[in-house]
Coordinates of C-alpha atoms in Angstrom, one line a residue:
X1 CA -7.7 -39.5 -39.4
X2 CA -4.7 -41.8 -39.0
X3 CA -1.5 -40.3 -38.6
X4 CA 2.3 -41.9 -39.7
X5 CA 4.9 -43.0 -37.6
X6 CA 7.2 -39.8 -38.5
X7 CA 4.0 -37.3 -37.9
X8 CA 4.2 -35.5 -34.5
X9 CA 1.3 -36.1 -32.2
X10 CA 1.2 -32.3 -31.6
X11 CA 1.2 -31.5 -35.1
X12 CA -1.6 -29.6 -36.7
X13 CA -2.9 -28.4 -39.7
X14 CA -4.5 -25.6 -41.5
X15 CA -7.5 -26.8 -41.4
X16 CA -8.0 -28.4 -38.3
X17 CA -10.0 -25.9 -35.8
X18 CA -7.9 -27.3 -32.6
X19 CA -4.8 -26.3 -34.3
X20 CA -5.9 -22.3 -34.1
X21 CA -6.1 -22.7 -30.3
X22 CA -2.3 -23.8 -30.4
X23 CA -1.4 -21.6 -32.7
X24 CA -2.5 -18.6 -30.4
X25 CA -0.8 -20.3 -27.7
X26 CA 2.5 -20.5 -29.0
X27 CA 4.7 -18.1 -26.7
X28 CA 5.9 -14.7 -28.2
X29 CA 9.4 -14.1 -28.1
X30 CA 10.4 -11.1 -25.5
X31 CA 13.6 -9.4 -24.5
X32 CA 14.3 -9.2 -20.7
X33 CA 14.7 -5.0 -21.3
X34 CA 11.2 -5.1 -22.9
X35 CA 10.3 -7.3 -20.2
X36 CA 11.5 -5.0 -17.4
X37 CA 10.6 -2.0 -19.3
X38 CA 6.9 -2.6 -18.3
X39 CA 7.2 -3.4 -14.6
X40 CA 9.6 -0.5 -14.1
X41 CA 7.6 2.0 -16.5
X42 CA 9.9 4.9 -18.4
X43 CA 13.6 4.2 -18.0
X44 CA 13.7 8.5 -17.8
X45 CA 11.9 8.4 -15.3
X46 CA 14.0 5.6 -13.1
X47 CA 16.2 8.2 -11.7
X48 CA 14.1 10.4 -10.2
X49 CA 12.2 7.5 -8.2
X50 CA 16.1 6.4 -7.4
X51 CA 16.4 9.6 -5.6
X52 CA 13.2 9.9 -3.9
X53 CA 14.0 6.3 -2.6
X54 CA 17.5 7.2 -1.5
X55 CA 15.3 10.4 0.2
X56 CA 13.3 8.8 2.3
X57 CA 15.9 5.9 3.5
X58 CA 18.1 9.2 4.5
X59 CA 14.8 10.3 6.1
X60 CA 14.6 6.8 8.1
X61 CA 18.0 6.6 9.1
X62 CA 18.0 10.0 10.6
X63 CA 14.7 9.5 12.4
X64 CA 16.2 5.9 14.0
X65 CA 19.7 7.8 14.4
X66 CA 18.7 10.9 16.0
X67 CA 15.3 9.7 18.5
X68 CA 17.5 9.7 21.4
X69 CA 18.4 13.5 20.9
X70 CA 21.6 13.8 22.9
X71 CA 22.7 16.8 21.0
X72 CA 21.6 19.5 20.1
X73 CA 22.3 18.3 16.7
X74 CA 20.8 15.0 16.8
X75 CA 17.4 17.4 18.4
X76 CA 17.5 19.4 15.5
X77 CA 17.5 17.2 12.7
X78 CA 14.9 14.4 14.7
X79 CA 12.5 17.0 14.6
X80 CA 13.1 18.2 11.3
X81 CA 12.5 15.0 9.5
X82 CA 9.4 14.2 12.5
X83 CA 7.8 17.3 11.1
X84 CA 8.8 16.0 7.0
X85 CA 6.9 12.4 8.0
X86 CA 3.6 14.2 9.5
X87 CA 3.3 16.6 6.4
X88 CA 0.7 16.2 4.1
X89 CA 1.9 19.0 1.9
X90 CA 1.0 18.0 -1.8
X91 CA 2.5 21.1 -3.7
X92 CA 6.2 20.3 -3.1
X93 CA 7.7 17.5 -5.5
X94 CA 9.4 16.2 -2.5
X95 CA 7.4 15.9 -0.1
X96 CA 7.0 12.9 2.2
X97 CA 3.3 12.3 0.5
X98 CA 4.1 13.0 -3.1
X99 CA 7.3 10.6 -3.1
X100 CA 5.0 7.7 -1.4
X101 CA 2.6 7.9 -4.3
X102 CA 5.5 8.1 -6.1
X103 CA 6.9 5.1 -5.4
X104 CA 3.4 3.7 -4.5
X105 CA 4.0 3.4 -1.1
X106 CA 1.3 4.0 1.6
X107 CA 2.1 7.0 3.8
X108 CA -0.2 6.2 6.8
X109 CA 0.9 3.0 7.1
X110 CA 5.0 4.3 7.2
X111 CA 3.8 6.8 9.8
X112 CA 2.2 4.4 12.2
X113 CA 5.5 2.1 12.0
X114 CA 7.8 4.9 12.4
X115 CA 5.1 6.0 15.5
X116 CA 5.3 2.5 17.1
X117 CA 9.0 2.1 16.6
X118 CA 9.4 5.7 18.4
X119 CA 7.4 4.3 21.2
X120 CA 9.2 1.0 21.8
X121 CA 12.1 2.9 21.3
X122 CA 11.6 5.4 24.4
X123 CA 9.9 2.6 26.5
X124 CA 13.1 0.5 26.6
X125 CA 15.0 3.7 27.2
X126 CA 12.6 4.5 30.3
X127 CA 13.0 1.4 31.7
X128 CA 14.8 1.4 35.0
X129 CA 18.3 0.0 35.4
X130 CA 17.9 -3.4 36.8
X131 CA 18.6 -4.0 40.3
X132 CA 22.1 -5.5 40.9
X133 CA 23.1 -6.8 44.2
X134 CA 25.3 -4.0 46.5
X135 CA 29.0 -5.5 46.5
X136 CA 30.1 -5.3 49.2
X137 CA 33.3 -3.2 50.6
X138 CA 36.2 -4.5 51.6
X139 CA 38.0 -2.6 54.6
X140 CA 41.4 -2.4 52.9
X141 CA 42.7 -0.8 49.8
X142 CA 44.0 -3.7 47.6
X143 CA 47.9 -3.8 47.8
X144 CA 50.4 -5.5 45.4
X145 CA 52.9 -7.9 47.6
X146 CA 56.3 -6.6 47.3
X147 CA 57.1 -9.4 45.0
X148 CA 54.6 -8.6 42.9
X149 CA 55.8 -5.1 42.4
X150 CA 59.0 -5.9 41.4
X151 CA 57.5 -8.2 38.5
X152 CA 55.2 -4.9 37.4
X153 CA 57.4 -2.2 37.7
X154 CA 61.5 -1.5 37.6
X155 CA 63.0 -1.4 41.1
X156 CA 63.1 1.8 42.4
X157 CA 66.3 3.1 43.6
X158 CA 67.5 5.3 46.6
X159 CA 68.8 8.2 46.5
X160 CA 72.0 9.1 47.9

């Protein structure tokens, strides 16, 4: 089959068989919202995995924020998100197990980061203070020359 000088080298015919295997190659034409539409699944359904996100990041933050329990506060609210991370409670929406499935995140795995974290966490705090030389003490309470008064403070005067 000799081709002209005008034909294409990748053009194909009816009834040429290799041209159906380029034919069924030839790339469909996609919007990027159809596109994103299947990775993300049901745009209803984007803002209620939005929230259950921004839940558990609040649920992070307090746990790093609060594991040094100063306050009574801070106490408080450690162990109430603690307790929310170690649930395995199925039946509420919003529970630390349901949103990971949710958002197809592995719960086990979150709790032994968050239980390693805690740990390094309250090793560094545990740690002693390191051992600084003693200074040592001078005899005499430093005292400002009289010169060096007057340059520091407004001359004082007597009174009559």
């Amino acid at each position: 089959m000799s081709r002209s000088i005008h034909e294409s080298p990748f053009a194909y015919s009816a009834t040429d068989p290799s041209s159906l295997v380029l034919e069924s190659l030839e790339p469909e034409v996609i919007l990027p919202s159809q596109f994103f539409e299947q990775i993300k699944g049901k745009p209803s359904a984007q803002p209620e995995k939005r929230l259950m996100l921004a839940v558990v990041e609040d649920a992070f933050a307090t746990f790093q924020e609060c594991l040094p329990g100063l306050t009574y506060r801070q106490r408080r609210l450690f162990k109430e998100v603690e307790e929310w991370f170690a649930s395995t409670d199925e039946t509420w929406p919003f529970s630390f197990q349901n949103i990971c499935a949710a958002l197809n995140l592995d719960a086990d795995y979150l709790r032994l980061g968050l239980r390693r974290w805690q740990a390094r966490q309250l090793a560094q705090q545990q740690r002693p203070a390191p051992i600084t030389p003693a200074r040592q003490v001078n005899d005499r309470r430093p005292t400002l020359s009289a010169r060096e008064r007057s340059c520091s403070q407004p001359p004082r005067r007597k009174a009559a």
